[in-house]
JSON list of C-alpha atoms in Angstrom, two decimals:
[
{"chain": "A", "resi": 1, "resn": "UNK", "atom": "CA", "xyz": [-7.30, 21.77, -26.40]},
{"chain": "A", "resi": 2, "resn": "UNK", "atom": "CA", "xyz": [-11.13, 21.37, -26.34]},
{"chain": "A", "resi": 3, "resn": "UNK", "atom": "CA", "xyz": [-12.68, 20.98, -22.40]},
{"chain": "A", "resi": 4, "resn": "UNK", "atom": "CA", "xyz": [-13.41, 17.61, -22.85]},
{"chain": "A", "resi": 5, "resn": "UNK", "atom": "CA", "xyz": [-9.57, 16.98, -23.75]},
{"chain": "A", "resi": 6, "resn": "UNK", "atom": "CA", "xyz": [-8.46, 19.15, -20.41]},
{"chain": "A", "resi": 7, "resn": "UNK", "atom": "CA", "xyz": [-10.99, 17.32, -18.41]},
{"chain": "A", "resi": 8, "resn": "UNK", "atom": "CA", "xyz": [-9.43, 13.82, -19.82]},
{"chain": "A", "resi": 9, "resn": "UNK", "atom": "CA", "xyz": [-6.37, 15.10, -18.89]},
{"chain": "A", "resi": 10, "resn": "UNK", "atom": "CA", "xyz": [-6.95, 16.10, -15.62]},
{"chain": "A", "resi": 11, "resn": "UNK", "atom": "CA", "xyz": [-8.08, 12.84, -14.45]},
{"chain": "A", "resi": 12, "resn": "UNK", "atom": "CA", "xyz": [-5.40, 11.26, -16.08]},
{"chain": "A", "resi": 13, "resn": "UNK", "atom": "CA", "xyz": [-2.95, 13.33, -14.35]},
{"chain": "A", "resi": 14, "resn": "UNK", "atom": "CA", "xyz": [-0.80, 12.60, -11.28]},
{"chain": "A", "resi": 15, "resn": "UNK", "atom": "CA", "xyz": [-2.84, 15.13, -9.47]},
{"chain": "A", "resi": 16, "resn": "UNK", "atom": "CA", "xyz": [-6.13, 13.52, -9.74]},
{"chain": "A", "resi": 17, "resn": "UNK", "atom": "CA", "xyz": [-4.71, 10.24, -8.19]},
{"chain": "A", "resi": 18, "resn": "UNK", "atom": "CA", "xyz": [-2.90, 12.26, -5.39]},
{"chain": "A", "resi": 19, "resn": "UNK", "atom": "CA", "xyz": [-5.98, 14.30, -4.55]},
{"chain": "A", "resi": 20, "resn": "UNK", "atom": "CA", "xyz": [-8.09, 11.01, -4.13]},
{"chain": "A", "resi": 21, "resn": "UNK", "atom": "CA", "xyz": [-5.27, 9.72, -1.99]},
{"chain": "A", "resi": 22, "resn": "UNK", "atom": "CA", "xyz": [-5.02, 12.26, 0.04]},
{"chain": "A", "resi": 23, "resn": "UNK", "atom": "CA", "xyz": [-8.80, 13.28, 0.66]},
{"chain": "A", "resi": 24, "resn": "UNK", "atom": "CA", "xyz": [-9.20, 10.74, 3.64]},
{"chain": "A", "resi": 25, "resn": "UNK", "atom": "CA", "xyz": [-6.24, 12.41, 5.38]},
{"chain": "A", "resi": 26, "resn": "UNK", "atom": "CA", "xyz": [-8.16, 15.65, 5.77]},
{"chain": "A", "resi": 27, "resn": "UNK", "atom": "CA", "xyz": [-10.59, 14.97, 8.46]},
{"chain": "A", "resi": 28, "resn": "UNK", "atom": "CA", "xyz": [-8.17, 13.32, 10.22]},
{"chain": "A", "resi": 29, "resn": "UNK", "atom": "CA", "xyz": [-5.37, 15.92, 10.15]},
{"chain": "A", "resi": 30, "resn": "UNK", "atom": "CA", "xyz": [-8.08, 18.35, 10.55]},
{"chain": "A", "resi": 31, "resn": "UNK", "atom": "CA", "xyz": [-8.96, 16.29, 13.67]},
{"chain": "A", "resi": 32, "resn": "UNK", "atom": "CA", "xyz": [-5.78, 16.42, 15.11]},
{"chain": "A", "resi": 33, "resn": "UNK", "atom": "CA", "xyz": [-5.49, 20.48, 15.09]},
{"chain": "A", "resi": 34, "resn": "UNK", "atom": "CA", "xyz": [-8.77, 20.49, 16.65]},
{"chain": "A", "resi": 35, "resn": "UNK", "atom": "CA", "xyz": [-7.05, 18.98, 20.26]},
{"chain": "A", "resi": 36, "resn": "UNK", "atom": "CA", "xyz": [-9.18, 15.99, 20.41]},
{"chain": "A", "resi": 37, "resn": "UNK", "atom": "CA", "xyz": [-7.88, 12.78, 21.46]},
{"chain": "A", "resi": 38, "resn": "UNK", "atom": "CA", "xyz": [-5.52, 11.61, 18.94]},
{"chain": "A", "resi": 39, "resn": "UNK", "atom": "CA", "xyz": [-5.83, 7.63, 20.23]},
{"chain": "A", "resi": 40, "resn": "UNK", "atom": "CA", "xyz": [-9.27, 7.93, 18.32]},
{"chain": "A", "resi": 41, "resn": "UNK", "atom": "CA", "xyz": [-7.37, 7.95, 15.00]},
{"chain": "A", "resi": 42, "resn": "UNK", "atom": "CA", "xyz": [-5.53, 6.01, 15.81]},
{"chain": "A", "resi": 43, "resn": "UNK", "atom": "CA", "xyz": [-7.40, 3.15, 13.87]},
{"chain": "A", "resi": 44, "resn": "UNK", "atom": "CA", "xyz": [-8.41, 4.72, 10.60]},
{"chain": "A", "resi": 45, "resn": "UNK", "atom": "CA", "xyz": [-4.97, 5.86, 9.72]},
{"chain": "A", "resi": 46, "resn": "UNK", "atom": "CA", "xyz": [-3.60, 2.78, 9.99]},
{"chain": "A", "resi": 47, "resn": "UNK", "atom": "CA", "xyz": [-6.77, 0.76, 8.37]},
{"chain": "A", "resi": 48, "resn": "UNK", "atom": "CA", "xyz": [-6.07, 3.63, 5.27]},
{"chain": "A", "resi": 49, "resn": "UNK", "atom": "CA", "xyz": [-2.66, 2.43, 5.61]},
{"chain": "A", "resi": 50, "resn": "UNK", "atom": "CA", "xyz": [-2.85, -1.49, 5.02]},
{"chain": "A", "resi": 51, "resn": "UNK", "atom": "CA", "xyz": [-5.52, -0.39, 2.53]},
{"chain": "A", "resi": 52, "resn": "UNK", "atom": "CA", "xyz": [-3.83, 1.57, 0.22]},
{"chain": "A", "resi": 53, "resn": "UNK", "atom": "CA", "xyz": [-1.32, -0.88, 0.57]},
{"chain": "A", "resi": 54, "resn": "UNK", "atom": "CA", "xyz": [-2.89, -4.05, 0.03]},
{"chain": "A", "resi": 55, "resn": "UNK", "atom": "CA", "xyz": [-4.43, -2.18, -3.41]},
{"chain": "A", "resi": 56, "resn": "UNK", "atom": "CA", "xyz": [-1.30, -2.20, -4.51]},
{"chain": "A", "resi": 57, "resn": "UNK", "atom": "CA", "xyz": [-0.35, -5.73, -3.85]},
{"chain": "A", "resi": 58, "resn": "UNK", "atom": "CA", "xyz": [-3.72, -7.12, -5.78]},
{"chain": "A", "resi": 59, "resn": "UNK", "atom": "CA", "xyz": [-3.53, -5.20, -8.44]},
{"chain": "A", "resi": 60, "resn": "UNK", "atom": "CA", "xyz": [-1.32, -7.69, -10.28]},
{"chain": "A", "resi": 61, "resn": "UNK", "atom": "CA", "xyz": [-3.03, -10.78, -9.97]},
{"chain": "A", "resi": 62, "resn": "UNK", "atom": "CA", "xyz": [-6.44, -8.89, -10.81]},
{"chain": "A", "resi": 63, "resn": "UNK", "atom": "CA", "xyz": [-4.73, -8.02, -14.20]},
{"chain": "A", "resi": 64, "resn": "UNK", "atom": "CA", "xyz": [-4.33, -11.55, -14.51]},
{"chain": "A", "resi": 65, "resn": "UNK", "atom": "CA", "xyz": [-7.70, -12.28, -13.39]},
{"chain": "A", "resi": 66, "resn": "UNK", "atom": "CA", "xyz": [-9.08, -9.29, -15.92]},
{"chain": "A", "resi": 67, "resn": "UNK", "atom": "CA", "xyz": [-6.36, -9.18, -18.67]},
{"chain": "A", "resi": 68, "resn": "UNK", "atom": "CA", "xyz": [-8.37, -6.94, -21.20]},
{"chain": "A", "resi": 69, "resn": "UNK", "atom": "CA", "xyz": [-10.13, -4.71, -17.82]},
{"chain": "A", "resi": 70, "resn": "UNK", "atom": "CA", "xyz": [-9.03, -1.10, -18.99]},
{"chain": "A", "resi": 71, "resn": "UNK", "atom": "CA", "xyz": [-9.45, 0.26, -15.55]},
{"chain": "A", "resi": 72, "resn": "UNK", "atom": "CA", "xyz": [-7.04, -2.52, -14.14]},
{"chain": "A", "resi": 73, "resn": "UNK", "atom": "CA", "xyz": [-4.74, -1.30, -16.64]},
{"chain": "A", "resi": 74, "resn": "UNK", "atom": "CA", "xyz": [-5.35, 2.38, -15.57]},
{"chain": "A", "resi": 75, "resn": "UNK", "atom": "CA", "xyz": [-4.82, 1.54, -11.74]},
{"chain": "A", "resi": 76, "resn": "UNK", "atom": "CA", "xyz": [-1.54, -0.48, -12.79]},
{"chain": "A", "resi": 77, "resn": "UNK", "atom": "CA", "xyz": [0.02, 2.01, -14.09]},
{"chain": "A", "resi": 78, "resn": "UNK", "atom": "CA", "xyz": [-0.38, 4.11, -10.75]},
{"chain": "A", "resi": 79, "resn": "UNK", "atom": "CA", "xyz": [0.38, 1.28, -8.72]},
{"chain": "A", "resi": 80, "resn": "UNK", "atom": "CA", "xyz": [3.10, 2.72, -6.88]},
{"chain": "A", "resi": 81, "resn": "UNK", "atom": "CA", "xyz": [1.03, 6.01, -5.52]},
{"chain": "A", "resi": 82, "resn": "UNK", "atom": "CA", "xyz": [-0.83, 3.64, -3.69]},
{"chain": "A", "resi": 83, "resn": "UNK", "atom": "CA", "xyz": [2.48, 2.51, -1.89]},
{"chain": "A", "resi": 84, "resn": "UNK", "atom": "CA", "xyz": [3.45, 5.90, -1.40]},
{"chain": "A", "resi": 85, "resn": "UNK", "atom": "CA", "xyz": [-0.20, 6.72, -0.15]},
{"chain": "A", "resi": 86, "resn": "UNK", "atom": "CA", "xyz": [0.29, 3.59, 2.32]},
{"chain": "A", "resi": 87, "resn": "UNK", "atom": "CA", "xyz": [3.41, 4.91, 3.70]},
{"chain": "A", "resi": 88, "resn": "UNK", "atom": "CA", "xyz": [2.26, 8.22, 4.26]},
{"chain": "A", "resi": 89, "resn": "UNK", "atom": "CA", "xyz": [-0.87, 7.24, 6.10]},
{"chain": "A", "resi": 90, "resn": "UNK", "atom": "CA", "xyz": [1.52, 4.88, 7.95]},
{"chain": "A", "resi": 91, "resn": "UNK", "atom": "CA", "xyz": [3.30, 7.81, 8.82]},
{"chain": "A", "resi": 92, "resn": "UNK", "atom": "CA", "xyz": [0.61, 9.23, 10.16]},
{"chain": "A", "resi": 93, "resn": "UNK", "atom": "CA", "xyz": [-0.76, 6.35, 12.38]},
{"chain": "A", "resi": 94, "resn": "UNK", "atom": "CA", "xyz": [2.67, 6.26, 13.82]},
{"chain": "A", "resi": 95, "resn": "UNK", "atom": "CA", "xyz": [2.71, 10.24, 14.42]},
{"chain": "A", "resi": 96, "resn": "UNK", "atom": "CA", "xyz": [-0.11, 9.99, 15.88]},
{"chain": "A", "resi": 97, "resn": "UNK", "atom": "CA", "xyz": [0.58, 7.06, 18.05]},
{"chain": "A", "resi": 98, "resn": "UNK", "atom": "CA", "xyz": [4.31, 8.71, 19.26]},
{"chain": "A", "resi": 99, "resn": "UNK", "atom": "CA", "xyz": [2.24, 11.99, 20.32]},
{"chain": "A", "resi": 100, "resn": "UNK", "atom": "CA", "xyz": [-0.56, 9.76, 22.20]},
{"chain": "A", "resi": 101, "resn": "UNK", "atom": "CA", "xyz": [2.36, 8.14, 24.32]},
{"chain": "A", "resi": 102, "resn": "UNK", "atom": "CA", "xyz": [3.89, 11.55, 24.85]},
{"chain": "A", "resi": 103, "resn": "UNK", "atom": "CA", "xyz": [6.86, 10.38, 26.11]},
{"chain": "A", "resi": 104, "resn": "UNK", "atom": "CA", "xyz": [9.74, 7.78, 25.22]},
{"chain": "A", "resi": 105, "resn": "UNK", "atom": "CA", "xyz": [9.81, 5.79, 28.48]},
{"chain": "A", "resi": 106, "resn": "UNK", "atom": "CA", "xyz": [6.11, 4.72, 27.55]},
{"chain": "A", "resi": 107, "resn": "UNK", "atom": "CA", "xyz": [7.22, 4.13, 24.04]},
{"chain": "A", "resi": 108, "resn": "UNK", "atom": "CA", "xyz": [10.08, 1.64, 24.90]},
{"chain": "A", "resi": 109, "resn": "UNK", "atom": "CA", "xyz": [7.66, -0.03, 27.56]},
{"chain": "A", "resi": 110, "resn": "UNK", "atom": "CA", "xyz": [4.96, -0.48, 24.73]},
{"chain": "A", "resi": 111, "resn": "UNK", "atom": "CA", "xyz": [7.50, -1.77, 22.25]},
{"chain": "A", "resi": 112, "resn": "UNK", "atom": "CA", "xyz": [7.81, -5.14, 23.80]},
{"chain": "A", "resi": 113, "resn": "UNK", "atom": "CA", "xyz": [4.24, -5.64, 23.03]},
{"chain": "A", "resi": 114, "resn": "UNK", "atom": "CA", "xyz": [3.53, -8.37, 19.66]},
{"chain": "A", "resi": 115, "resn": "UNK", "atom": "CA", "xyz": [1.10, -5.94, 18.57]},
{"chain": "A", "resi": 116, "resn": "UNK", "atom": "CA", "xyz": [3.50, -3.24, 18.87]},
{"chain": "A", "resi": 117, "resn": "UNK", "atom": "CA", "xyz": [6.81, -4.27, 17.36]},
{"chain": "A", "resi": 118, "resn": "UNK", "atom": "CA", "xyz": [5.29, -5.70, 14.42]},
{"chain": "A", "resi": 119, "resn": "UNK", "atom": "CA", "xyz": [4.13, -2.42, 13.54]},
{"chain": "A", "resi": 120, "resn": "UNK", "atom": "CA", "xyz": [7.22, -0.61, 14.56]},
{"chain": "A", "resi": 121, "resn": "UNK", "atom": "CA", "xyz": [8.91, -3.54, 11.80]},
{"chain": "A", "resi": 122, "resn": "UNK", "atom": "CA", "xyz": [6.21, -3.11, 9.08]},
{"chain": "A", "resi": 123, "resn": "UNK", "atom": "CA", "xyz": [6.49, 0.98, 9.32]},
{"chain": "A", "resi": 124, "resn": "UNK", "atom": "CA", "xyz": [10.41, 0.48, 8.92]},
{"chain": "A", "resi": 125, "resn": "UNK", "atom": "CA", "xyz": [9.85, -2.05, 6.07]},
{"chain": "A", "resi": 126, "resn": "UNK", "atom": "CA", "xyz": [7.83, 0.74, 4.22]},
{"chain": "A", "resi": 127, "resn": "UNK", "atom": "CA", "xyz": [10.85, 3.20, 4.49]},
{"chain": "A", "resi": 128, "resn": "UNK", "atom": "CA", "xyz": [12.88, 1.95, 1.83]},
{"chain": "A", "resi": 129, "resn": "UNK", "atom": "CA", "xyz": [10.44, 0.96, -0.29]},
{"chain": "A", "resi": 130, "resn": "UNK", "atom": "CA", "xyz": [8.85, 4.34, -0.90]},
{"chain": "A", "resi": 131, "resn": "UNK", "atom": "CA", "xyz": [12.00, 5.40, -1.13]},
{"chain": "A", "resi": 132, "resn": "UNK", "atom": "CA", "xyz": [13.10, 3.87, -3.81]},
{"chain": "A", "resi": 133, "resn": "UNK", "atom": "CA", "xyz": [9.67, 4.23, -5.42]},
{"chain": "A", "resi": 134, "resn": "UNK", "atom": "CA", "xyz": [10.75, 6.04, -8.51]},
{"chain": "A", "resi": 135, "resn": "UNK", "atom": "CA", "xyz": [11.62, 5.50, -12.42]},
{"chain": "A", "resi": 136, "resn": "UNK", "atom": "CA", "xyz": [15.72, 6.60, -11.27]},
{"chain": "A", "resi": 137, "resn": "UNK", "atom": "CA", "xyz": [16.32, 3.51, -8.21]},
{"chain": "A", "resi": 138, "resn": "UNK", "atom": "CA", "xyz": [15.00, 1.49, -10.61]},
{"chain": "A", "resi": 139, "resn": "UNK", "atom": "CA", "xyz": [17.31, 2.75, -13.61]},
{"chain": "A", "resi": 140, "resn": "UNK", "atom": "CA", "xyz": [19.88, 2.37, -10.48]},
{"chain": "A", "resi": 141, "resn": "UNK", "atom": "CA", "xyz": [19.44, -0.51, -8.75]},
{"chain": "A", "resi": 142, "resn": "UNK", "atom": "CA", "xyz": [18.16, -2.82, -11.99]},
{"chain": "A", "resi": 143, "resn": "UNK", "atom": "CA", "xyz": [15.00, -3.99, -12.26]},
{"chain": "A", "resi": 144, "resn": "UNK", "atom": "CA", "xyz": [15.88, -7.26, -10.94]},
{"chain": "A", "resi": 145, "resn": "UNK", "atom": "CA", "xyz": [17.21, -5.95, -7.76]},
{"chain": "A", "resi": 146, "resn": "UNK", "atom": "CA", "xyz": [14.26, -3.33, -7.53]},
{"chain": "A", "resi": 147, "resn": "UNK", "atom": "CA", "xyz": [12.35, -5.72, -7.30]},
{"chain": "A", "resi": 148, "resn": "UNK", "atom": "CA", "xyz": [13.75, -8.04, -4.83]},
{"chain": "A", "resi": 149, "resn": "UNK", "atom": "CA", "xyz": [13.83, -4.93, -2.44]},
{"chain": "A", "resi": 150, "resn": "UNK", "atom": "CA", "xyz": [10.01, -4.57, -3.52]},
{"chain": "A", "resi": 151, "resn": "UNK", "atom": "CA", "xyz": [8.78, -7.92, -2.80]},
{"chain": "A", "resi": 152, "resn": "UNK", "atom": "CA", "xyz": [9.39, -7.08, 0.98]},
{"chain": "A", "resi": 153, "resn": "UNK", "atom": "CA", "xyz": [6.18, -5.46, 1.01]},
{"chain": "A", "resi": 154, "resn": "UNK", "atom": "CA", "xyz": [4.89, -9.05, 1.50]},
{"chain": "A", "resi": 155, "resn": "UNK", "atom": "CA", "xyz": [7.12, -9.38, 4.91]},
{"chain": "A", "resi": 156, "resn": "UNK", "atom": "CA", "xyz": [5.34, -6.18, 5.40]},
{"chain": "A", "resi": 157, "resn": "UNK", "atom": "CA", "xyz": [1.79, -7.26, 5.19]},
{"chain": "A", "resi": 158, "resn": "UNK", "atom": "CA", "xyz": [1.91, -9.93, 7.15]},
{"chain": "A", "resi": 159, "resn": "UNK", "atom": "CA", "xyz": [3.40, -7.94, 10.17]},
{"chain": "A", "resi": 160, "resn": "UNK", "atom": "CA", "xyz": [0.89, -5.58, 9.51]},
{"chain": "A", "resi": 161, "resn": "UNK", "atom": "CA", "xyz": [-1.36, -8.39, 9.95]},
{"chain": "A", "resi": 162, "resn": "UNK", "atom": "CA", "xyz": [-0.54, -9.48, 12.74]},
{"chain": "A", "resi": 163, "resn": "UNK", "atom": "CA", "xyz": [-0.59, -6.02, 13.91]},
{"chain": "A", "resi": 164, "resn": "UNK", "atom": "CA", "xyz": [-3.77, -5.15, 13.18]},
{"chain": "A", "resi": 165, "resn": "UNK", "atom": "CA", "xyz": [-5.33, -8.37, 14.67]},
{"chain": "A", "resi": 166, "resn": "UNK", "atom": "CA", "xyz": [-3.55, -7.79, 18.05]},
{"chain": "A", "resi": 167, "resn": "UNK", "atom": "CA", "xyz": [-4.11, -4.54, 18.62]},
{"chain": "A", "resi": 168, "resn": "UNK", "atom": "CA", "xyz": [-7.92, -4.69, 17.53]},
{"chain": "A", "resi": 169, "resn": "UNK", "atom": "CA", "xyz": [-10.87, -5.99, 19.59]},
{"chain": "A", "resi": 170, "resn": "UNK", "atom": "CA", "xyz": [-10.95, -8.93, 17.19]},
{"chain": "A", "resi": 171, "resn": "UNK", "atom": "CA", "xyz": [-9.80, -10.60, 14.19]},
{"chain": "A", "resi": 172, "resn": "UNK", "atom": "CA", "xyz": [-12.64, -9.50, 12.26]},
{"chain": "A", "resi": 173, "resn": "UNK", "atom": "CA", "xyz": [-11.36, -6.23, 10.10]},
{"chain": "A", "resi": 174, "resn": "UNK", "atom": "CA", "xyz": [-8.35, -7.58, 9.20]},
{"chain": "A", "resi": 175, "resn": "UNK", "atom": "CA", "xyz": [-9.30, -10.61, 7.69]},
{"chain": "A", "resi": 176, "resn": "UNK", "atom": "CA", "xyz": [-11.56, -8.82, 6.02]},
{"chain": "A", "resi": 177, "resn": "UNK", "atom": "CA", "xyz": [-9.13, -6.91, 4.30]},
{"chain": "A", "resi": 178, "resn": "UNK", "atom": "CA", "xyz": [-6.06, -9.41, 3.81]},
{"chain": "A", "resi": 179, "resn": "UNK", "atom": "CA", "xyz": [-8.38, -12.39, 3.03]},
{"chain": "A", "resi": 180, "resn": "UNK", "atom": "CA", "xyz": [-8.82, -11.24, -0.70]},
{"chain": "A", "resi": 181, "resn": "UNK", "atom": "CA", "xyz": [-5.59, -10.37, -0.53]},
{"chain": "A", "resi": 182, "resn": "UNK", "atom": "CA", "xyz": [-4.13, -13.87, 0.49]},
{"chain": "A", "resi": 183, "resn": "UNK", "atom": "CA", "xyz": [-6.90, -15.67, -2.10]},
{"chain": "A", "resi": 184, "resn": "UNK", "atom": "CA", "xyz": [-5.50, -13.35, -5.10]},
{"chain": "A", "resi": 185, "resn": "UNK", "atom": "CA", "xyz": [-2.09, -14.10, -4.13]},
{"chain": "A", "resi": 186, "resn": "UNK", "atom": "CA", "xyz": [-2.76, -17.87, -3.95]},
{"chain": "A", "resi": 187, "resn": "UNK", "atom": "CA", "xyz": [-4.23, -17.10, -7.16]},
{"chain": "A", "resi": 188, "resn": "UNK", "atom": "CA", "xyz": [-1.13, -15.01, -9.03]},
{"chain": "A", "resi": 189, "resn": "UNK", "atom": "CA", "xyz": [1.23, -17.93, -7.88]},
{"chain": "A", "resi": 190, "resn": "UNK", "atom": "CA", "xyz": [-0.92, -21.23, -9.46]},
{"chain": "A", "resi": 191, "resn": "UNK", "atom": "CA", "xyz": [-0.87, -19.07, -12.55]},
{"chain": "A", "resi": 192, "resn": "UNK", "atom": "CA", "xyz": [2.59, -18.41, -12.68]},
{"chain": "A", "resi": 193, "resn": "UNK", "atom": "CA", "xyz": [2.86, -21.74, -11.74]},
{"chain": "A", "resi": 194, "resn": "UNK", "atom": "CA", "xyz": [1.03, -23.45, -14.16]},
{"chain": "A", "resi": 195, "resn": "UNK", "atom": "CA", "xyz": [2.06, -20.89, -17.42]},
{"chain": "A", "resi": 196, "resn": "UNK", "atom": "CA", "xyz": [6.26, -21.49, -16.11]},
{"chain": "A", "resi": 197, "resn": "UNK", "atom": "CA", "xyz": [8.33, -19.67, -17.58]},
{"chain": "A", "resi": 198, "resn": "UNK", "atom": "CA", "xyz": [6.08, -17.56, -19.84]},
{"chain": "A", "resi": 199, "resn": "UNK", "atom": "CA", "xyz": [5.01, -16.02, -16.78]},
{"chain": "A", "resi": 200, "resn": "UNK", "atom": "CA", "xyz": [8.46, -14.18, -16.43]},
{"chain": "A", "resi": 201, "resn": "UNK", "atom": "CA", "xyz": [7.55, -12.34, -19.50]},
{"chain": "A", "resi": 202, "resn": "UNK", "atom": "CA", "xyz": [4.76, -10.85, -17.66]},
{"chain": "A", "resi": 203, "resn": "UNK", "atom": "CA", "xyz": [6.09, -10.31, -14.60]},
{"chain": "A", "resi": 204, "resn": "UNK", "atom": "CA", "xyz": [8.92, -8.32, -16.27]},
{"chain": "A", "resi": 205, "resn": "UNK", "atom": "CA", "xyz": [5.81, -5.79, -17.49]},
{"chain": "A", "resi": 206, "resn": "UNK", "atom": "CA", "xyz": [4.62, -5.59, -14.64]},
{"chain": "A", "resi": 207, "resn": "UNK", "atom": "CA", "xyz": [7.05, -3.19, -13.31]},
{"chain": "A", "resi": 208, "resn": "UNK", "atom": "CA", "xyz": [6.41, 0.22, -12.75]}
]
């Protein structure tokens, strides 16, 4: 295999993907260790969070946007490290957030919060679906049902919306980020709308 064919490889690999994924994580993991106050990140895991995961919700109607876009195509078939990436920073966000509390009184006081339980519901949401992010549930559950259980991500965002805009100092961030979302979804459904039932066909490839 010539370099050019290893290098090709390589960032065609699973690892290549991963390694982008995870470089954000770094600093703030690295953070963490250091003592500082963990409230401070607080924000950007769970902004790399609903990131990660609203790439993976637009990808679809972008392909439908940009049928014949190759790097569309490339991204599609990694869809679901993005998801996985979105849980883990989620993970992290709420690690960080347990730790910041320090204990469980403060927790259960906090929970009654909008801005708290919808992010306590989103993070639980995310569970199953990253669990079951994999070529064998969907050989065992059937595609159909896999992706039923999928299309909870969109419960998901929208809690994660709402959490976002409550806990923040404004509005602003999020609907920066979940306004393209919302459009492109708007979008994917007057398509599949308007094509009927050839739009099954598709949707059908569009699981991975």
């Amino acid at each position: 295999m010539s370099n050019r064919s290893r290098v090709a490889a390589f960032f065609n690999s699973p690892y290549f993907i991963w390694i982008i994924l995870a470089l954000p994580s770094v600093g703030m993991i690295n953070y963490a260790l250091g003592g500082n106050d963990l409230g401070r990140m607080l924000h950007p895991t769970g902004e790399f969070a609903a990131r990660f995961m609203i790439i993976s919700m637009i990808l679809s109607p972008l392909r439908l946007l940009f049928p014949k876009a190759a790097f569309i195509r490339w991204l599609m078939r990694r869809r679901r490290y993005f998801g996985v990436a979105a849980f883990g920073y989620a993970a992290l966000h709420t690690l960080y957030y347990v730790i910041d509390l320090g204990s469980l009184s403060a927790i259960a006081a906090d929970f009654v919060k909008l801005g708290i339980w919808t992010g306590w519901l989103a993070f639980l949401i995310f569970v199953p679906l990253t669990i079951t992010s994999n070529d064998f549930s969907i050989r065992k559950m059937g595609p159909l049902s896999w992706k039923t259980l999928q299309r909870f991500v969109y419960v998901a965002a929208i809690l994660t919306l709402i959490h976002w805009i409550t806990v923040s100092h404004g509005p602003g961030g999020a609907l920066v980020h979940f306004v393209p979302l919302a459009l492109l979804e708007i979008y994917r459904i007057w398509h599949n709308f308007r094509n009927g039932p050839k739009s099954n066909t598709a949707r059908a490839r569009a699981l991975s």
